[in-house]
């Protein structure tokens, strides 16, 4: 066998291992995780209804590869035009869950921004209800078709505050999350274009969430920020988790190291959007070496054409991790979920049960 063939074979074995591995996904935006085929279908439907002006332009934006961070946000705007119907929201949520289930994700925390739209009669509440309907449908379909792997998939929801919103809109989202707690809403996320807005606008809402017992995760240090104090202030807030944390100053890395706030690591997203220069420069190396709490995630599996198994495979090949190291990473992620304790224990049991196969 040539060395090229050997490399391919080793890669195949690794990818199959990563797919089989039970995994936890804690950073996934449904609207960024839509299948391209579904997006194109929705675009065609809007084209027929006359609700988008140029199908070829939309198609080009959807199928473009290698997007900059700003181009990603252009795509999100297009996606949000395509997903203004409740039925579409339900459909994409269901499909996203099916895709994660198909690669042995046993716990999935989706995070989505509740949206209102006067034209379609959508309110933030009805948006979230449509997402919850998608979760219910996915569970039904997966069970009916026996598509679930042995452990099933548990899904919980975080409500995101978009950096374009006002303080009042952010507070409305937190109140909604509190009302929807019994339906599987387990936390709050701050996301959106990192060069937009000032995160302090949302501090009252985030503080309120915390006072009411809702855990908070913040997209932090995705780009060299327009507001240089932002990372500092976010660390001082001490969220329950941090998304990305790519661009920190020397003193902030030190601070982070002492705070031990779990970091959601998204390799492909960070590379594609230029948040890190190369995989060798990725802060995972430092986090991993220092036994820092972290979890490997996808961010936007549709936008970045990735999946969680591939992200684990990237960790293995780029940082020389063994299969057992990957298992430990997947298992340890249960410590950082926002869901209730009994579910945490259930997940721990799943990993304990399969551990002998992964030694
Ligand atoms: C910051 C991001 C993001 O909420 O409509 N989002 N925010 N950085 C990122 N890295 C690339 N990826 C996604 O999903 C899409 C929304 O999630 C946030 C943005 O606000 C985007 O509009 P939902 O389901």
Tab-separated table of C-alpha atoms and ligand atoms in Angstrom:
chain	number	residue	atom	x	y	z
A	1	UNK	CA	0.000	0.000	0.000
A	2	UNK	CA	1.373	3.464	-0.903
A	3	UNK	CA	1.815	5.983	1.872
A	4	UNK	CA	-0.994	8.011	0.327
A	5	UNK	CA	-3.358	5.034	0.518
A	6	UNK	CA	-2.252	4.378	4.084
A	7	UNK	CA	-3.023	7.959	5.023
A	8	UNK	CA	-6.474	7.674	3.457
A	9	UNK	CA	-7.124	4.428	5.301
A	10	UNK	CA	-6.018	5.907	8.636
A	11	UNK	CA	-8.218	8.947	8.012
A	12	UNK	CA	-11.205	6.688	7.210
A	13	UNK	CA	-10.721	4.718	10.418
A	14	UNK	CA	-10.461	7.940	12.417
A	15	UNK	CA	-13.589	9.467	10.880
A	16	UNK	CA	-15.561	6.275	11.501
A	17	UNK	CA	-14.334	6.235	15.107
A	18	UNK	CA	-15.343	9.891	15.590
A	19	UNK	CA	-18.780	9.198	14.165
A	20	UNK	CA	-19.319	6.198	16.442
A	21	UNK	CA	-18.190	8.110	19.520
A	22	UNK	CA	-21.109	9.378	21.666
A	23	UNK	CA	-20.793	13.167	21.573
A	24	UNK	CA	-22.112	16.310	23.213
A	25	UNK	CA	-22.811	19.410	21.094
A	26	UNK	CA	-23.065	22.666	23.041
A	27	UNK	CA	-22.618	25.382	20.413
A	28	UNK	CA	-24.924	25.039	17.399
A	29	UNK	CA	-27.114	27.726	15.805
A	30	UNK	CA	-30.064	26.066	13.967
A	31	UNK	CA	-30.213	28.697	11.226
A	32	UNK	CA	-26.501	28.205	10.603
A	33	UNK	CA	-26.928	24.431	10.591
A	34	UNK	CA	-29.497	24.091	7.792
A	35	UNK	CA	-28.736	21.633	4.982
A	36	UNK	CA	-27.839	23.420	1.728
A	37	UNK	CA	-30.458	21.303	-0.068
A	38	UNK	CA	-33.177	22.582	2.292
A	39	UNK	CA	-32.031	26.197	1.928
A	40	UNK	CA	-32.170	25.918	-1.867
A	41	UNK	CA	-35.632	24.366	-1.652
A	42	UNK	CA	-36.844	27.198	0.577
A	43	UNK	CA	-35.284	29.763	-1.792
A	44	UNK	CA	-37.168	28.200	-4.732
A	45	UNK	CA	-40.415	28.296	-2.788
A	46	UNK	CA	-39.873	31.996	-1.976
A	47	UNK	CA	-38.989	32.615	-5.619
A	48	UNK	CA	-42.305	31.082	-6.733
A	49	UNK	CA	-44.179	33.197	-4.177
A	50	UNK	CA	-42.287	36.290	-5.362
A	51	UNK	CA	-40.924	36.987	-1.876
A	52	UNK	CA	-37.272	37.147	-2.999
A	53	UNK	CA	-36.129	39.287	-5.897
A	54	UNK	CA	-33.346	37.182	-7.431
A	55	UNK	CA	-33.145	33.400	-6.971
A	56	UNK	CA	-29.775	33.131	-8.839
A	57	UNK	CA	-28.206	35.687	-6.454
A	58	UNK	CA	-29.563	33.886	-3.388
A	59	UNK	CA	-28.372	30.545	-4.786
A	60	UNK	CA	-24.893	31.968	-5.318
A	61	UNK	CA	-24.734	33.276	-1.732
A	62	UNK	CA	-25.904	29.894	-0.365
A	63	UNK	CA	-23.418	27.823	-2.364
A	64	UNK	CA	-20.393	30.099	-1.927
A	65	UNK	CA	-17.472	28.482	-0.152
A	66	UNK	CA	-14.814	30.071	2.088
A	67	UNK	CA	-16.794	32.918	3.541
A	68	UNK	CA	-15.254	35.721	5.576
A	69	UNK	CA	-16.948	36.497	8.897
A	70	UNK	CA	-18.795	39.417	7.296
A	71	UNK	CA	-19.930	37.198	4.396
A	72	UNK	CA	-21.282	34.732	6.963
A	73	UNK	CA	-23.467	37.430	8.396
A	74	UNK	CA	-24.638	38.327	4.876
A	75	UNK	CA	-25.675	34.673	4.507
A	76	UNK	CA	-27.454	34.727	7.883
A	77	UNK	CA	-29.504	37.703	6.657
A	78	UNK	CA	-30.494	35.703	3.560
A	79	UNK	CA	-31.307	32.644	5.679
A	80	UNK	CA	-33.477	34.728	7.975
A	81	UNK	CA	-35.490	35.972	4.981
A	82	UNK	CA	-35.987	32.363	3.879
A	83	UNK	CA	-37.051	31.090	7.305
A	84	UNK	CA	-39.810	33.512	8.248
A	85	UNK	CA	-42.587	30.881	8.249
A	86	UNK	CA	-43.315	28.884	11.382
A	87	UNK	CA	-43.476	25.677	9.344
A	88	UNK	CA	-39.982	26.312	7.945
A	89	UNK	CA	-38.587	26.912	11.435
A	90	UNK	CA	-40.128	23.631	12.603
A	91	UNK	CA	-38.759	21.788	9.568
A	92	UNK	CA	-35.179	23.064	9.878
A	93	UNK	CA	-35.090	22.381	13.621
A	94	UNK	CA	-36.241	18.811	13.003
A	95	UNK	CA	-33.681	18.248	10.251
A	96	UNK	CA	-30.824	19.727	12.269
A	97	UNK	CA	-31.615	17.358	15.152
A	98	UNK	CA	-31.844	14.387	12.776
A	99	UNK	CA	-28.413	15.273	11.373
A	100	UNK	CA	-26.829	15.445	14.828
A	101	UNK	CA	-28.561	12.204	15.889
A	102	UNK	CA	-27.208	10.466	12.782
A	103	UNK	CA	-23.676	11.066	14.020
A	104	UNK	CA	-24.271	9.808	17.563
A	105	UNK	CA	-24.744	13.091	19.348
A	106	UNK	CA	-26.384	12.103	22.641
A	107	UNK	CA	-26.977	15.620	23.969
A	108	UNK	CA	-27.566	18.692	21.835
A	109	UNK	CA	-27.887	22.264	23.040
A	110	UNK	CA	-29.267	24.360	20.216
A	111	UNK	CA	-29.135	28.124	20.536
A	112	UNK	CA	-31.407	30.325	18.482
A	113	UNK	CA	-32.456	33.974	18.330
A	114	UNK	CA	-36.213	34.421	18.812
A	115	UNK	CA	-37.447	36.628	15.956
A	116	UNK	CA	-40.613	38.572	15.303
A	117	UNK	CA	-42.015	39.434	11.883
A	118	UNK	CA	-45.196	41.467	11.511
A	119	UNK	CA	-45.722	40.301	7.904
A	120	UNK	CA	-45.861	36.609	8.795
A	121	UNK	CA	-47.482	37.127	12.196
A	122	UNK	CA	-44.419	35.771	13.950
A	123	UNK	CA	-43.666	36.802	17.515
A	124	UNK	CA	-40.630	35.844	19.568
A	125	UNK	CA	-42.862	33.430	21.462
A	126	UNK	CA	-44.381	31.817	18.360
A	127	UNK	CA	-40.866	31.490	16.900
A	128	UNK	CA	-39.700	29.562	19.974
A	129	UNK	CA	-42.874	27.453	19.889
A	130	UNK	CA	-42.094	26.561	16.256
A	131	UNK	CA	-38.569	25.495	17.298
A	132	UNK	CA	-39.999	23.389	20.146
A	133	UNK	CA	-42.429	21.803	17.680
A	134	UNK	CA	-39.392	20.863	15.563
A	135	UNK	CA	-37.775	19.189	18.576
A	136	UNK	CA	-40.949	17.185	19.262
A	137	UNK	CA	-41.256	16.173	15.594
A	138	UNK	CA	-37.625	15.085	15.427
A	139	UNK	CA	-38.058	12.881	18.485
A	140	UNK	CA	-41.184	11.302	17.031
A	141	UNK	CA	-39.667	10.672	13.606
A	142	UNK	CA	-36.413	9.312	15.014
A	143	UNK	CA	-38.245	6.913	17.307
A	144	UNK	CA	-40.752	5.813	14.655
A	145	UNK	CA	-38.073	5.111	12.076
A	146	UNK	CA	-35.799	3.456	14.626
A	147	UNK	CA	-33.139	5.879	13.427
A	148	UNK	CA	-31.919	6.569	16.902
A	149	UNK	CA	-28.669	5.016	17.992
A	150	UNK	CA	-28.766	3.049	21.229
A	151	UNK	CA	-28.615	6.104	23.514
A	152	UNK	CA	-31.078	8.493	21.858
A	153	UNK	CA	-30.553	12.235	21.619
A	154	UNK	CA	-31.580	14.714	24.297
A	155	UNK	CA	-32.165	18.254	23.035
A	156	UNK	CA	-32.249	21.461	25.043
A	157	UNK	CA	-32.544	25.058	23.915
A	158	UNK	CA	-30.729	28.306	24.674
A	159	UNK	CA	-32.301	31.572	23.575
A	160	UNK	CA	-29.834	33.921	21.901
A	161	UNK	CA	-29.687	37.677	22.151
A	162	UNK	CA	-28.496	39.215	18.875
A	163	UNK	CA	-25.960	42.053	19.190
A	164	UNK	CA	-28.221	44.210	16.988
A	165	UNK	CA	-30.982	44.172	19.603
A	166	UNK	CA	-31.905	46.764	22.215
A	167	UNK	CA	-31.791	46.320	25.995
A	168	UNK	CA	-35.581	45.911	26.078
A	169	UNK	CA	-35.570	43.287	23.329
A	170	UNK	CA	-32.872	41.367	25.186
A	171	UNK	CA	-34.875	41.474	28.406
A	172	UNK	CA	-37.925	40.222	26.488
A	173	UNK	CA	-35.834	37.224	25.340
A	174	UNK	CA	-34.716	36.446	28.896
A	175	UNK	CA	-38.316	36.655	30.157
A	176	UNK	CA	-39.393	34.304	27.381
A	177	UNK	CA	-36.634	31.874	28.304
A	178	UNK	CA	-37.813	31.888	31.907
A	179	UNK	CA	-41.402	31.222	30.844
A	180	UNK	CA	-40.249	28.385	28.583
A	181	UNK	CA	-38.011	26.692	31.153
A	182	UNK	CA	-40.396	23.789	31.600
A	183	UNK	CA	-40.284	23.221	27.810
A	184	UNK	CA	-36.539	22.652	27.682
A	185	UNK	CA	-35.081	26.163	27.534
A	186	UNK	CA	-31.984	25.998	29.725
A	187	UNK	CA	-29.981	29.164	29.164
A	188	UNK	CA	-29.120	32.383	27.366
A	189	UNK	CA	-26.510	33.126	24.707
A	190	UNK	CA	-25.157	36.425	23.392
A	191	UNK	CA	-24.238	36.183	19.708
A	192	UNK	CA	-24.444	38.086	16.433
A	193	UNK	CA	-21.984	40.021	14.330
A	194	UNK	CA	-19.106	40.711	16.759
A	195	UNK	CA	-18.321	44.096	15.213
A	196	UNK	CA	-21.887	45.282	15.825
A	197	UNK	CA	-23.222	46.930	18.962
A	198	UNK	CA	-21.836	47.158	22.448
A	199	UNK	CA	-22.191	44.111	24.644
A	200	UNK	CA	-22.925	46.350	27.653
A	201	UNK	CA	-26.339	47.056	26.096
A	202	UNK	CA	-27.211	43.501	27.137
A	203	UNK	CA	-25.700	43.526	30.598
A	204	UNK	CA	-29.045	44.250	32.332
A	205	UNK	CA	-30.665	41.300	30.524
A	206	UNK	CA	-27.719	38.972	31.181
A	207	UNK	CA	-27.590	39.976	34.836
A	208	UNK	CA	-31.335	39.409	35.117
A	209	UNK	CA	-30.943	35.940	33.571
A	210	UNK	CA	-28.271	35.096	36.094
A	211	UNK	CA	-30.341	36.399	39.025
A	212	UNK	CA	-33.179	34.133	37.884
A	213	UNK	CA	-30.906	31.099	37.706
A	214	UNK	CA	-30.495	30.884	33.917
A	215	UNK	CA	-26.931	30.040	32.854
A	216	UNK	CA	-25.303	32.377	30.314
A	217	UNK	CA	-22.795	31.808	27.526
A	218	UNK	CA	-21.182	34.676	25.611
A	219	UNK	CA	-19.595	34.797	22.156
A	220	UNK	CA	-16.330	36.368	23.196
A	221	UNK	CA	-13.117	37.456	21.452
A	222	UNK	CA	-14.114	36.291	17.973
A	223	UNK	CA	-12.315	39.180	16.275
A	224	UNK	CA	-9.876	41.830	17.433
A	225	UNK	CA	-12.774	43.834	18.812
A	226	UNK	CA	-13.743	47.361	17.954
A	227	UNK	CA	-14.232	47.792	21.683
A	228	UNK	CA	-10.898	46.714	23.239
A	229	UNK	CA	-12.356	46.497	26.754
A	230	UNK	CA	-15.031	44.011	25.755
A	231	UNK	CA	-13.158	40.782	26.506
A	232	UNK	CA	-12.006	42.206	29.839
A	233	UNK	CA	-15.555	43.118	30.803
A	234	UNK	CA	-16.962	39.799	29.646
A	235	UNK	CA	-14.456	37.925	31.783
A	236	UNK	CA	-15.361	40.131	34.744
A	237	UNK	CA	-19.021	39.129	34.236
A	238	UNK	CA	-17.878	35.513	34.561
A	239	UNK	CA	-20.367	33.775	32.253
A	240	UNK	CA	-20.987	30.045	32.637
A	241	UNK	CA	-19.345	29.336	29.279
A	242	UNK	CA	-17.540	31.251	26.520
A	243	UNK	CA	-17.973	30.775	22.785
A	244	UNK	CA	-14.784	30.896	20.686
A	245	UNK	CA	-12.451	33.061	22.846
A	246	UNK	CA	-9.969	33.290	19.945
A	247	UNK	CA	-8.513	36.769	20.217
A	248	UNK	CA	-7.361	37.567	23.731
A	249	UNK	CA	-4.463	39.665	24.936
A	250	UNK	CA	-1.644	38.051	26.880
A	251	UNK	CA	-2.952	39.186	30.270
A	252	UNK	CA	-6.465	38.020	29.335
A	253	UNK	CA	-5.252	34.480	28.562
A	254	UNK	CA	-3.735	34.443	32.007
A	255	UNK	CA	-6.960	35.686	33.535
A	256	UNK	CA	-9.005	33.129	31.614
A	257	UNK	CA	-6.691	30.398	32.786
A	258	UNK	CA	-7.417	31.302	36.414
A	259	UNK	CA	-11.161	31.722	35.878
A	260	UNK	CA	-11.568	28.318	34.226
A	261	UNK	CA	-14.720	29.285	32.326
A	262	UNK	CA	-15.396	26.400	29.892
A	263	UNK	CA	-14.646	27.360	26.276
A	264	UNK	CA	-16.696	26.161	23.292
A	265	UNK	CA	-14.128	25.440	20.562
A	266	UNK	CA	-15.250	25.530	16.890
A	267	UNK	CA	-12.242	24.748	14.630
A	268	UNK	CA	-13.753	25.001	11.149
A	269	UNK	CA	-15.762	28.102	11.962
A	270	UNK	CA	-12.713	29.839	13.422
A	271	UNK	CA	-10.550	28.917	10.443
A	272	UNK	CA	-13.099	29.808	7.784
A	273	UNK	CA	-13.887	33.185	9.306
A	274	UNK	CA	-10.231	34.025	9.877
A	275	UNK	CA	-10.607	34.191	13.686
A	276	UNK	CA	-7.426	32.080	13.810
A	277	UNK	CA	-4.722	32.168	11.103
A	278	UNK	CA	-4.151	28.430	10.871
A	279	UNK	CA	-5.068	25.308	12.798
A	280	UNK	CA	-1.538	25.303	14.322
A	281	UNK	CA	-2.291	28.760	15.755
A	282	UNK	CA	-5.564	27.599	17.289
A	283	UNK	CA	-5.771	28.217	21.036
A	284	UNK	CA	-7.034	24.635	21.480
A	285	UNK	CA	-3.372	23.604	21.707
A	286	UNK	CA	-2.805	25.811	24.737
A	287	UNK	CA	-6.175	25.040	26.320
A	288	UNK	CA	-5.690	21.301	25.927
A	289	UNK	CA	-2.103	21.301	27.156
A	290	UNK	CA	-3.099	23.178	30.296
A	291	UNK	CA	-6.087	20.855	30.963
A	292	UNK	CA	-8.435	23.779	30.491
A	293	UNK	CA	-12.197	22.955	30.492
A	294	UNK	CA	-13.314	22.913	26.850
A	295	UNK	CA	-15.834	21.344	24.527
A	296	UNK	CA	-15.528	20.751	20.771
A	297	UNK	CA	-18.505	22.114	18.819
A	298	UNK	CA	-19.631	22.927	15.259
A	299	UNK	CA	-21.117	26.461	15.485
A	300	UNK	CA	-22.838	26.422	12.062
A	301	UNK	CA	-22.597	23.004	10.413
A	302	UNK	CA	-24.482	24.183	7.301
A	303	UNK	CA	-22.680	27.471	6.763
A	304	UNK	CA	-19.264	25.846	7.302
A	305	UNK	CA	-20.053	22.447	5.722
A	306	UNK	CA	-18.893	20.503	8.742
A	307	UNK	CA	-20.223	18.133	11.398
A	308	UNK	CA	-19.207	17.249	14.944
A	309	UNK	CA	-17.420	14.019	13.972
A	310	UNK	CA	-15.199	15.981	11.554
A	311	UNK	CA	-14.394	18.532	14.257
A	312	UNK	CA	-13.205	15.699	16.539
A	313	UNK	CA	-11.162	14.283	13.661
A	314	UNK	CA	-9.553	17.709	13.156
A	315	UNK	CA	-8.574	17.746	16.841
A	316	UNK	CA	-7.008	14.287	16.501
A	317	UNK	CA	-4.994	14.961	13.353
A	318	UNK	CA	-3.952	18.518	14.178
A	319	UNK	CA	-2.991	18.002	17.808
A	320	UNK	CA	-1.932	14.374	17.761
A	321	UNK	CA	-4.699	13.082	20.031
A	322	UNK	CA	-5.342	9.379	20.487
A	323	UNK	CA	-8.773	7.747	20.206
A	324	UNK	CA	-8.849	7.553	23.983
A	325	UNK	CA	-8.062	11.288	24.252
A	326	UNK	CA	-11.067	11.973	22.007
A	327	UNK	CA	-13.261	9.788	24.171
A	328	UNK	CA	-12.149	11.701	27.277
A	329	UNK	CA	-12.913	15.019	25.561
A	330	UNK	CA	-16.418	13.846	24.619
A	331	UNK	CA	-17.055	12.426	28.089
A	332	UNK	CA	-15.816	15.516	29.936
A	333	UNK	CA	-18.187	17.750	27.967
A	334	UNK	CA	-21.072	16.462	30.129
A	335	UNK	CA	-19.655	18.662	32.925
A	336	UNK	CA	-20.460	21.823	30.977
A	337	UNK	CA	-24.047	21.258	29.849
A	338	UNK	CA	-26.722	23.682	31.052
A	339	UNK	CA	-29.403	21.024	31.514
A	340	UNK	CA	-30.665	19.687	34.804
A	341	UNK	CA	-28.565	17.411	37.058
A	342	UNK	CA	-30.525	14.167	36.431
A	343	UNK	CA	-29.820	14.509	32.704
A	344	UNK	CA	-26.143	15.100	33.448
A	345	UNK	CA	-26.091	11.874	35.450
A	346	UNK	CA	-27.904	10.055	32.621
A	347	UNK	CA	-25.197	11.200	30.181
A	348	UNK	CA	-22.450	10.211	32.620
A	349	UNK	CA	-23.973	6.731	32.731
A	350	UNK	CA	-23.962	6.525	28.934
A	351	UNK	CA	-20.249	7.333	28.809
A	352	UNK	CA	-19.453	5.035	31.741
A	353	UNK	CA	-21.332	2.221	29.981
A	354	UNK	CA	-19.399	2.486	26.725
A	355	UNK	CA	-16.009	3.387	28.226
A	356	UNK	CA	-14.620	-0.205	28.098
A	357	UNK	CA	-15.019	-0.086	24.289
A	358	UNK	CA	-12.955	3.079	24.058
A	359	UNK	CA	-9.909	2.205	26.169
B	1	LIG	C1	-21.564	35.151	16.214
B	1	LIG	C2	-23.150	33.801	15.257
B	1	LIG	C3	-22.141	33.022	14.641
B	1	LIG	O1	-30.026	32.245	15.940
B	1	LIG	O2	-30.993	32.414	13.660
B	1	LIG	N1	-24.327	33.287	14.897
B	1	LIG	N2	-22.855	34.849	16.046
B	1	LIG	N3	-20.554	34.463	15.651
B	1	LIG	C4	-20.793	33.404	14.848
B	1	LIG	N4	-19.738	32.757	14.284
B	1	LIG	C5	-19.645	32.449	12.896
B	1	LIG	N5	-22.741	32.042	13.957
B	1	LIG	C6	-24.083	32.211	14.127
B	1	LIG	O3	-28.743	31.295	13.985
B	1	LIG	C7	-28.056	32.241	13.226
B	1	LIG	C8	-27.595	33.385	14.102
B	1	LIG	O4	-26.645	32.885	15.064
B	1	LIG	C9	-25.627	33.847	15.312
B	1	LIG	C10	-25.970	35.062	14.460
B	1	LIG	O5	-26.716	35.975	15.222
B	1	LIG	C11	-26.827	34.460	13.340
B	1	LIG	O6	-27.682	35.410	12.751
B	1	LIG	P1	-30.213	31.544	14.623
B	1	LIG	O7	-30.782	30.175	14.745
